[in-house]
Amino acid sequence: MQHVRLKRFAKSCLASVRPKFPDRKNNARLDDPERIGAIFPLKEWDCESPLKEYFPIQDWLLFHGSSPDNKTRLIVFFERTSHQLAVFWIVLEIRGSILISKETYHADYSKGSTFCAGGLRLVVDAPLRRWSLSFNGLMVDQTRLQDVHVRIAARFAAFTKPFEFPRDIGPSKFARRYESSGKPIRRIREDMRG
């Protein structure tokens, strides 16, 4: 009985997290370019583009890329806030140095499928799959404590297809995982009872 209630709870929570995309697995029609993944549905473009209106919640992105061969790492955080402002920070680890951008507010010029502010541009090339990043600005070298002019151009690509609920994980599996962990279930139950 507890498993059934937990399964319903997990299904309602997970359904609110992810938008529903067209089913690509169970299709009889292979002539539809969206279903076979040749073009990307409009819903996916909307999901990855800057929000058209500013809401009390923020619109933000986080990227992490690395190259283990030459010990290079890049972390980018971009957040759009109210009043057409954006704040971002970048951490670049390259050739033994760590460069960090100064976190300040910039005018937000995000539009269409591009997030843009203060010398940073993030462009959606393929929704939920590929992004282009370019930055031209000052960063602080943490080893020498001086400003360094940096130009970065990078492409981010997903190694796997986007996670889609309920196709990738069913509520039953989700509920079983919670059941096996034990302690979090008690907390969830206590929170639900008030």
JSON list of C-alpha atoms in Angstrom, two decimals:
[
{"chain": "A", "resi": 1, "resn": "MET", "atom": "CA", "xyz": [0.00, 0.00, 0.00]},
{"chain": "A", "resi": 2, "resn": "GLN", "atom": "CA", "xyz": [2.82, 2.39, 0.88]},
{"chain": "A", "resi": 3, "resn": "HIS", "atom": "CA", "xyz": [4.50, 1.67, -2.47]},
{"chain": "A", "resi": 4, "resn": "VAL", "atom": "CA", "xyz": [1.33, 2.66, -4.38]},
{"chain": "A", "resi": 5, "resn": "ARG", "atom": "CA", "xyz": [1.00, 5.96, -2.52]},
{"chain": "A", "resi": 6, "resn": "LEU", "atom": "CA", "xyz": [4.67, 6.71, -2.99]},
{"chain": "A", "resi": 7, "resn": "LYS", "atom": "CA", "xyz": [4.41, 5.84, -6.68]},
{"chain": "A", "resi": 8, "resn": "ARG", "atom": "CA", "xyz": [1.55, 8.36, -7.10]},
{"chain": "A", "resi": 9, "resn": "PHE", "atom": "CA", "xyz": [3.50, 10.99, -5.16]},
{"chain": "A", "resi": 10, "resn": "ALA", "atom": "CA", "xyz": [6.63, 10.42, -7.29]},
{"chain": "A", "resi": 11, "resn": "LYS", "atom": "CA", "xyz": [4.63, 10.59, -10.51]},
{"chain": "A", "resi": 12, "resn": "SER", "atom": "CA", "xyz": [3.02, 13.91, -9.57]},
{"chain": "A", "resi": 13, "resn": "CYS", "atom": "CA", "xyz": [6.36, 15.42, -8.49]},
{"chain": "A", "resi": 14, "resn": "LEU", "atom": "CA", "xyz": [8.29, 14.26, -11.55]},
{"chain": "A", "resi": 15, "resn": "ALA", "atom": "CA", "xyz": [5.54, 15.31, -13.95]},
{"chain": "A", "resi": 16, "resn": "SER", "atom": "CA", "xyz": [5.84, 18.89, -12.74]},
{"chain": "A", "resi": 17, "resn": "VAL", "atom": "CA", "xyz": [9.62, 18.92, -13.26]},
{"chain": "A", "resi": 18, "resn": "ARG", "atom": "CA", "xyz": [9.95, 18.15, -16.99]},
{"chain": "A", "resi": 19, "resn": "PRO", "atom": "CA", "xyz": [7.91, 19.22, -20.01]},
{"chain": "A", "resi": 20, "resn": "LYS", "atom": "CA", "xyz": [6.48, 16.42, -22.14]},
{"chain": "A", "resi": 21, "resn": "PHE", "atom": "CA", "xyz": [8.19, 16.02, -25.50]},
{"chain": "A", "resi": 22, "resn": "PRO", "atom": "CA", "xyz": [6.93, 14.00, -28.48]},
{"chain": "A", "resi": 23, "resn": "ASP", "atom": "CA", "xyz": [7.40, 10.24, -28.17]},
{"chain": "A", "resi": 24, "resn": "ARG", "atom": "CA", "xyz": [10.32, 9.10, -30.33]},
{"chain": "A", "resi": 25, "resn": "LYS", "atom": "CA", "xyz": [10.33, 5.43, -29.36]},
{"chain": "A", "resi": 26, "resn": "ASN", "atom": "CA", "xyz": [6.84, 4.18, -30.10]},
{"chain": "A", "resi": 27, "resn": "ASN", "atom": "CA", "xyz": [6.27, 5.68, -33.50]},
{"chain": "A", "resi": 28, "resn": "ALA", "atom": "CA", "xyz": [4.85, 3.97, -36.54]},
{"chain": "A", "resi": 29, "resn": "ARG", "atom": "CA", "xyz": [5.53, 6.95, -38.80]},
{"chain": "A", "resi": 30, "resn": "LEU", "atom": "CA", "xyz": [9.16, 7.39, -39.76]},
{"chain": "A", "resi": 31, "resn": "ASP", "atom": "CA", "xyz": [8.37, 10.16, -42.24]},
{"chain": "A", "resi": 32, "resn": "ASP", "atom": "CA", "xyz": [7.94, 12.75, -39.46]},
{"chain": "A", "resi": 33, "resn": "PRO", "atom": "CA", "xyz": [11.29, 14.61, -39.07]},
{"chain": "A", "resi": 34, "resn": "GLU", "atom": "CA", "xyz": [10.55, 15.56, -35.44]},
{"chain": "A", "resi": 35, "resn": "ARG", "atom": "CA", "xyz": [9.92, 11.96, -34.40]},
{"chain": "A", "resi": 36, "resn": "ILE", "atom": "CA", "xyz": [13.15, 10.65, -35.90]},
{"chain": "A", "resi": 37, "resn": "GLY", "atom": "CA", "xyz": [15.20, 13.55, -34.46]},
{"chain": "A", "resi": 38, "resn": "ALA", "atom": "CA", "xyz": [16.12, 15.25, -37.75]},
{"chain": "A", "resi": 39, "resn": "ILE", "atom": "CA", "xyz": [14.68, 18.56, -36.58]},
{"chain": "A", "resi": 40, "resn": "PHE", "atom": "CA", "xyz": [13.95, 19.69, -33.07]},
{"chain": "A", "resi": 41, "resn": "PRO", "atom": "CA", "xyz": [10.39, 20.35, -31.85]},
{"chain": "A", "resi": 42, "resn": "LEU", "atom": "CA", "xyz": [9.34, 23.92, -31.13]},
{"chain": "A", "resi": 43, "resn": "LYS", "atom": "CA", "xyz": [8.64, 22.90, -27.53]},
{"chain": "A", "resi": 44, "resn": "GLU", "atom": "CA", "xyz": [12.33, 22.03, -27.05]},
{"chain": "A", "resi": 45, "resn": "TRP", "atom": "CA", "xyz": [13.44, 25.38, -28.51]},
{"chain": "A", "resi": 46, "resn": "ASP", "atom": "CA", "xyz": [11.08, 27.20, -26.12]},
{"chain": "A", "resi": 47, "resn": "CYS", "atom": "CA", "xyz": [12.39, 25.17, -23.20]},
{"chain": "A", "resi": 48, "resn": "GLU", "atom": "CA", "xyz": [16.01, 26.20, -23.88]},
{"chain": "A", "resi": 49, "resn": "SER", "atom": "CA", "xyz": [15.49, 29.85, -24.92]},
{"chain": "A", "resi": 50, "resn": "PRO", "atom": "CA", "xyz": [15.52, 32.85, -22.59]},
{"chain": "A", "resi": 51, "resn": "LEU", "atom": "CA", "xyz": [12.16, 33.45, -20.93]},
{"chain": "A", "resi": 52, "resn": "LYS", "atom": "CA", "xyz": [10.18, 36.09, -22.78]},
{"chain": "A", "resi": 53, "resn": "GLU", "atom": "CA", "xyz": [9.01, 37.77, -19.58]},
{"chain": "A", "resi": 54, "resn": "TYR", "atom": "CA", "xyz": [10.75, 38.29, -16.28]},
{"chain": "A", "resi": 55, "resn": "PHE", "atom": "CA", "xyz": [9.21, 36.35, -13.41]},
{"chain": "A", "resi": 56, "resn": "PRO", "atom": "CA", "xyz": [9.92, 36.30, -9.69]},
{"chain": "A", "resi": 57, "resn": "ILE", "atom": "CA", "xyz": [11.93, 33.14, -10.37]},
{"chain": "A", "resi": 58, "resn": "GLN", "atom": "CA", "xyz": [15.26, 33.53, -12.12]},
{"chain": "A", "resi": 59, "resn": "ASP", "atom": "CA", "xyz": [16.22, 32.19, -15.54]},
{"chain": "A", "resi": 60, "resn": "TRP", "atom": "CA", "xyz": [19.69, 30.62, -15.26]},
{"chain": "A", "resi": 61, "resn": "LEU", "atom": "CA", "xyz": [22.18, 28.26, -16.92]},
{"chain": "A", "resi": 62, "resn": "LEU", "atom": "CA", "xyz": [25.19, 26.33, -15.65]},
{"chain": "A", "resi": 63, "resn": "PHE", "atom": "CA", "xyz": [27.84, 24.69, -17.85]},
{"chain": "A", "resi": 64, "resn": "HIS", "atom": "CA", "xyz": [30.85, 22.61, -16.87]},
{"chain": "A", "resi": 65, "resn": "GLY", "atom": "CA", "xyz": [33.34, 21.40, -19.46]},
{"chain": "A", "resi": 66, "resn": "SER", "atom": "CA", "xyz": [36.74, 19.80, -19.07]},
{"chain": "A", "resi": 67, "resn": "SER", "atom": "CA", "xyz": [39.59, 18.28, -21.02]},
{"chain": "A", "resi": 68, "resn": "PRO", "atom": "CA", "xyz": [41.45, 15.74, -18.88]},
{"chain": "A", "resi": 69, "resn": "ASP", "atom": "CA", "xyz": [44.29, 15.46, -21.41]},
{"chain": "A", "resi": 70, "resn": "ASN", "atom": "CA", "xyz": [45.61, 18.98, -20.92]},
{"chain": "A", "resi": 71, "resn": "LYS", "atom": "CA", "xyz": [44.01, 19.62, -17.49]},
{"chain": "A", "resi": 72, "resn": "THR", "atom": "CA", "xyz": [41.72, 22.41, -18.67]},
{"chain": "A", "resi": 73, "resn": "ARG", "atom": "CA", "xyz": [38.37, 23.10, -17.05]},
{"chain": "A", "resi": 74, "resn": "LEU", "atom": "CA", "xyz": [35.65, 25.68, -17.70]},
{"chain": "A", "resi": 75, "resn": "ILE", "atom": "CA", "xyz": [32.63, 26.47, -15.51]},
{"chain": "A", "resi": 76, "resn": "VAL", "atom": "CA", "xyz": [30.09, 29.09, -16.62]},
{"chain": "A", "resi": 77, "resn": "PHE", "atom": "CA", "xyz": [27.07, 30.34, -14.66]},
{"chain": "A", "resi": 78, "resn": "PHE", "atom": "CA", "xyz": [24.63, 32.80, -16.25]},
{"chain": "A", "resi": 79, "resn": "GLU", "atom": "CA", "xyz": [21.56, 34.17, -14.46]},
{"chain": "A", "resi": 80, "resn": "ARG", "atom": "CA", "xyz": [18.92, 36.57, -15.74]},
{"chain": "A", "resi": 81, "resn": "THR", "atom": "CA", "xyz": [17.29, 38.60, -12.97]},
{"chain": "A", "resi": 82, "resn": "SER", "atom": "CA", "xyz": [14.53, 41.17, -12.93]},
{"chain": "A", "resi": 83, "resn": "HIS", "atom": "CA", "xyz": [14.83, 44.67, -14.43]},
{"chain": "A", "resi": 84, "resn": "GLN", "atom": "CA", "xyz": [16.66, 43.35, -17.54]},
{"chain": "A", "resi": 85, "resn": "LEU", "atom": "CA", "xyz": [19.86, 42.61, -15.66]},
{"chain": "A", "resi": 86, "resn": "ALA", "atom": "CA", "xyz": [22.07, 39.54, -15.80]},
{"chain": "A", "resi": 87, "resn": "VAL", "atom": "CA", "xyz": [24.91, 38.30, -13.63]},
{"chain": "A", "resi": 88, "resn": "PHE", "atom": "CA", "xyz": [27.44, 35.67, -14.62]},
{"chain": "A", "resi": 89, "resn": "TRP", "atom": "CA", "xyz": [30.68, 34.18, -13.43]},
{"chain": "A", "resi": 90, "resn": "ILE", "atom": "CA", "xyz": [33.27, 32.10, -15.23]},
{"chain": "A", "resi": 91, "resn": "VAL", "atom": "CA", "xyz": [36.04, 29.91, -13.81]},
{"chain": "A", "resi": 92, "resn": "LEU", "atom": "CA", "xyz": [38.76, 28.83, -16.25]},
{"chain": "A", "resi": 93, "resn": "GLU", "atom": "CA", "xyz": [41.53, 26.49, -15.16]},
{"chain": "A", "resi": 94, "resn": "ILE", "atom": "CA", "xyz": [44.25, 26.39, -17.82]},
{"chain": "A", "resi": 95, "resn": "ARG", "atom": "CA", "xyz": [48.04, 25.77, -17.78]},
{"chain": "A", "resi": 96, "resn": "GLY", "atom": "CA", "xyz": [48.14, 25.60, -13.98]},
{"chain": "A", "resi": 97, "resn": "SER", "atom": "CA", "xyz": [46.42, 28.98, -13.54]},
{"chain": "A", "resi": 98, "resn": "ILE", "atom": "CA", "xyz": [42.90, 29.61, -12.31]},
{"chain": "A", "resi": 99, "resn": "LEU", "atom": "CA", "xyz": [41.12, 32.58, -13.88]},
{"chain": "A", "resi": 100, "resn": "ILE", "atom": "CA", "xyz": [37.87, 33.88, -12.39]},
{"chain": "A", "resi": 101, "resn": "SER", "atom": "CA", "xyz": [35.63, 36.57, -13.84]},
{"chain": "A", "resi": 102, "resn": "LYS", "atom": "CA", "xyz": [34.40, 39.37, -11.64]},
{"chain": "A", "resi": 103, "resn": "GLU", "atom": "CA", "xyz": [30.77, 38.76, -10.68]},
{"chain": "A", "resi": 104, "resn": "THR", "atom": "CA", "xyz": [28.92, 41.96, -11.53]},
{"chain": "A", "resi": 105, "resn": "TYR", "atom": "CA", "xyz": [25.55, 42.90, -12.98]},
{"chain": "A", "resi": 106, "resn": "HIS", "atom": "CA", "xyz": [25.32, 43.64, -16.68]},
{"chain": "A", "resi": 107, "resn": "ALA", "atom": "CA", "xyz": [22.58, 44.79, -19.03]},
{"chain": "A", "resi": 108, "resn": "ASP", "atom": "CA", "xyz": [20.78, 41.71, -20.36]},
{"chain": "A", "resi": 109, "resn": "TYR", "atom": "CA", "xyz": [20.52, 41.51, -24.16]},
{"chain": "A", "resi": 110, "resn": "SER", "atom": "CA", "xyz": [19.15, 37.95, -24.29]},
{"chain": "A", "resi": 111, "resn": "LYS", "atom": "CA", "xyz": [16.78, 37.33, -27.16]},
{"chain": "A", "resi": 112, "resn": "GLY", "atom": "CA", "xyz": [15.55, 34.44, -29.30]},
{"chain": "A", "resi": 113, "resn": "SER", "atom": "CA", "xyz": [17.86, 31.48, -28.72]},
{"chain": "A", "resi": 114, "resn": "THR", "atom": "CA", "xyz": [20.76, 33.58, -27.37]},
{"chain": "A", "resi": 115, "resn": "PHE", "atom": "CA", "xyz": [21.69, 34.54, -23.81]},
{"chain": "A", "resi": 116, "resn": "CYS", "atom": "CA", "xyz": [23.91, 37.64, -23.94]},
{"chain": "A", "resi": 117, "resn": "ALA", "atom": "CA", "xyz": [25.37, 40.06, -21.37]},
{"chain": "A", "resi": 118, "resn": "GLY", "atom": "CA", "xyz": [28.67, 41.76, -20.56]},
{"chain": "A", "resi": 119, "resn": "GLY", "atom": "CA", "xyz": [30.88, 40.09, -23.16]},
{"chain": "A", "resi": 120, "resn": "LEU", "atom": "CA", "xyz": [29.39, 36.61, -22.67]},
{"chain": "A", "resi": 121, "resn": "ARG", "atom": "CA", "xyz": [27.23, 35.01, -25.36]},
{"chain": "A", "resi": 122, "resn": "LEU", "atom": "CA", "xyz": [25.55, 31.59, -25.06]},
{"chain": "A", "resi": 123, "resn": "VAL", "atom": "CA", "xyz": [23.75, 30.36, -28.18]},
{"chain": "A", "resi": 124, "resn": "VAL", "atom": "CA", "xyz": [21.47, 27.31, -28.43]},
{"chain": "A", "resi": 125, "resn": "ASP", "atom": "CA", "xyz": [22.66, 25.36, -31.51]},
{"chain": "A", "resi": 126, "resn": "ALA", "atom": "CA", "xyz": [20.42, 22.32, -30.88]},
{"chain": "A", "resi": 127, "resn": "PRO", "atom": "CA", "xyz": [18.00, 22.44, -27.93]},
{"chain": "A", "resi": 128, "resn": "LEU", "atom": "CA", "xyz": [18.95, 20.18, -25.02]},
{"chain": "A", "resi": 129, "resn": "ARG", "atom": "CA", "xyz": [22.00, 18.95, -27.00]},
{"chain": "A", "resi": 130, "resn": "ARG", "atom": "CA", "xyz": [24.51, 21.59, -28.26]},
{"chain": "A", "resi": 131, "resn": "TRP", "atom": "CA", "xyz": [25.50, 25.10, -27.16]},
{"chain": "A", "resi": 132, "resn": "SER", "atom": "CA", "xyz": [28.07, 27.64, -28.38]},
{"chain": "A", "resi": 133, "resn": "LEU", "atom": "CA", "xyz": [29.81, 29.91, -25.90]},
{"chain": "A", "resi": 134, "resn": "SER", "atom": "CA", "xyz": [31.96, 32.97, -26.48]},
{"chain": "A", "resi": 135, "resn": "PHE", "atom": "CA", "xyz": [33.46, 35.38, -23.96]},
{"chain": "A", "resi": 136, "resn": "ASN", "atom": "CA", "xyz": [35.59, 38.47, -24.43]},
{"chain": "A", "resi": 137, "resn": "GLY", "atom": "CA", "xyz": [36.48, 40.29, -21.23]},
{"chain": "A", "resi": 138, "resn": "LEU", "atom": "CA", "xyz": [38.63, 40.60, -18.10]},
{"chain": "A", "resi": 139, "resn": "MET", "atom": "CA", "xyz": [39.26, 37.81, -15.62]},
{"chain": "A", "resi": 140, "resn": "VAL", "atom": "CA", "xyz": [41.41, 37.76, -12.49]},
{"chain": "A", "resi": 141, "resn": "ASP", "atom": "CA", "xyz": [44.39, 35.38, -12.43]},
{"chain": "A", "resi": 142, "resn": "GLN", "atom": "CA", "xyz": [44.27, 33.90, -8.91]},
{"chain": "A", "resi": 143, "resn": "THR", "atom": "CA", "xyz": [47.98, 32.98, -8.80]},
{"chain": "A", "resi": 144, "resn": "ARG", "atom": "CA", "xyz": [49.33, 36.44, -9.76]},
{"chain": "A", "resi": 145, "resn": "LEU", "atom": "CA", "xyz": [46.28, 38.48, -8.59]},
{"chain": "A", "resi": 146, "resn": "GLN", "atom": "CA", "xyz": [46.13, 40.61, -11.71]},
{"chain": "A", "resi": 147, "resn": "ASP", "atom": "CA", "xyz": [43.57, 41.24, -14.45]},
{"chain": "A", "resi": 148, "resn": "VAL", "atom": "CA", "xyz": [43.99, 39.28, -17.68]},
{"chain": "A", "resi": 149, "resn": "HIS", "atom": "CA", "xyz": [42.14, 39.88, -20.94]},
{"chain": "A", "resi": 150, "resn": "VAL", "atom": "CA", "xyz": [40.59, 36.58, -22.07]},
{"chain": "A", "resi": 151, "resn": "ARG", "atom": "CA", "xyz": [38.84, 35.45, -25.24]},
{"chain": "A", "resi": 152, "resn": "ILE", "atom": "CA", "xyz": [37.08, 32.10, -25.10]},
{"chain": "A", "resi": 153, "resn": "ALA", "atom": "CA", "xyz": [35.15, 30.22, -27.76]},
{"chain": "A", "resi": 154, "resn": "ALA", "atom": "CA", "xyz": [33.76, 26.80, -26.87]},
{"chain": "A", "resi": 155, "resn": "ARG", "atom": "CA", "xyz": [31.07, 24.34, -27.84]},
{"chain": "A", "resi": 156, "resn": "PHE", "atom": "CA", "xyz": [29.18, 22.22, -25.35]},
{"chain": "A", "resi": 157, "resn": "ALA", "atom": "CA", "xyz": [27.60, 18.96, -26.50]},
{"chain": "A", "resi": 158, "resn": "ALA", "atom": "CA", "xyz": [25.51, 16.47, -24.55]},
{"chain": "A", "resi": 159, "resn": "PHE", "atom": "CA", "xyz": [26.83, 12.91, -24.66]},
{"chain": "A", "resi": 160, "resn": "THR", "atom": "CA", "xyz": [23.38, 11.45, -24.12]},
{"chain": "A", "resi": 161, "resn": "LYS", "atom": "CA", "xyz": [19.88, 12.34, -25.16]},
{"chain": "A", "resi": 162, "resn": "PRO", "atom": "CA", "xyz": [17.89, 14.51, -22.70]},
{"chain": "A", "resi": 163, "resn": "PHE", "atom": "CA", "xyz": [16.31, 12.78, -19.72]},
{"chain": "A", "resi": 164, "resn": "GLU", "atom": "CA", "xyz": [12.58, 12.48, -20.30]},
{"chain": "A", "resi": 165, "resn": "PHE", "atom": "CA", "xyz": [10.07, 11.44, -17.67]},
{"chain": "A", "resi": 166, "resn": "PRO", "atom": "CA", "xyz": [8.23, 9.02, -17.61]},
{"chain": "A", "resi": 167, "resn": "ARG", "atom": "CA", "xyz": [10.01, 7.34, -20.52]},
{"chain": "A", "resi": 168, "resn": "ASP", "atom": "CA", "xyz": [13.46, 7.15, -18.94]},
{"chain": "A", "resi": 169, "resn": "ILE", "atom": "CA", "xyz": [12.37, 6.29, -15.40]},
{"chain": "A", "resi": 170, "resn": "GLY", "atom": "CA", "xyz": [8.92, 5.21, -14.34]},
{"chain": "A", "resi": 171, "resn": "PRO", "atom": "CA", "xyz": [7.24, 6.29, -11.11]},
{"chain": "A", "resi": 172, "resn": "SER", "atom": "CA", "xyz": [7.39, 2.68, -9.88]},
{"chain": "A", "resi": 173, "resn": "LYS", "atom": "CA", "xyz": [11.22, 2.55, -10.13]},
{"chain": "A", "resi": 174, "resn": "PHE", "atom": "CA", "xyz": [11.44, 5.98, -8.53]},
{"chain": "A", "resi": 175, "resn": "ALA", "atom": "CA", "xyz": [9.20, 4.86, -5.64]},
{"chain": "A", "resi": 176, "resn": "ARG", "atom": "CA", "xyz": [11.20, 1.62, -5.14]},
{"chain": "A", "resi": 177, "resn": "ARG", "atom": "CA", "xyz": [14.42, 3.63, -4.91]},
{"chain": "A", "resi": 178, "resn": "TYR", "atom": "CA", "xyz": [12.91, 5.86, -2.22]},
{"chain": "A", "resi": 179, "resn": "GLU", "atom": "CA", "xyz": [11.61, 2.79, -0.39]},
{"chain": "A", "resi": 180, "resn": "SER", "atom": "CA", "xyz": [15.02, 1.12, -0.34]},
{"chain": "A", "resi": 181, "resn": "SER", "atom": "CA", "xyz": [16.69, 4.23, 1.11]},
{"chain": "A", "resi": 182, "resn": "GLY", "atom": "CA", "xyz": [14.40, 4.18, 4.16]},
{"chain": "A", "resi": 183, "resn": "LYS", "atom": "CA", "xyz": [15.15, 7.42, 5.98]},
{"chain": "A", "resi": 184, "resn": "PRO", "atom": "CA", "xyz": [14.06, 9.97, 3.33]},
{"chain": "A", "resi": 185, "resn": "ILE", "atom": "CA", "xyz": [10.62, 8.30, 3.12]},
{"chain": "A", "resi": 186, "resn": "ARG", "atom": "CA", "xyz": [9.95, 9.01, 6.76]},
{"chain": "A", "resi": 187, "resn": "ARG", "atom": "CA", "xyz": [10.90, 12.65, 6.22]},
{"chain": "A", "resi": 188, "resn": "ILE", "atom": "CA", "xyz": [8.63, 12.91, 3.17]},
{"chain": "A", "resi": 189, "resn": "ARG", "atom": "CA", "xyz": [5.75, 11.32, 5.08]},
{"chain": "A", "resi": 190, "resn": "GLU", "atom": "CA", "xyz": [6.25, 13.66, 8.05]},
{"chain": "A", "resi": 191, "resn": "ASP", "atom": "CA", "xyz": [6.39, 16.70, 5.76]},
{"chain": "A", "resi": 192, "resn": "MET", "atom": "CA", "xyz": [3.20, 15.64, 3.99]},
{"chain": "A", "resi": 193, "resn": "ARG", "atom": "CA", "xyz": [1.33, 15.13, 7.28]},
{"chain": "A", "resi": 194, "resn": "GLY", "atom": "CA", "xyz": [2.32, 18.58, 8.45]}
]
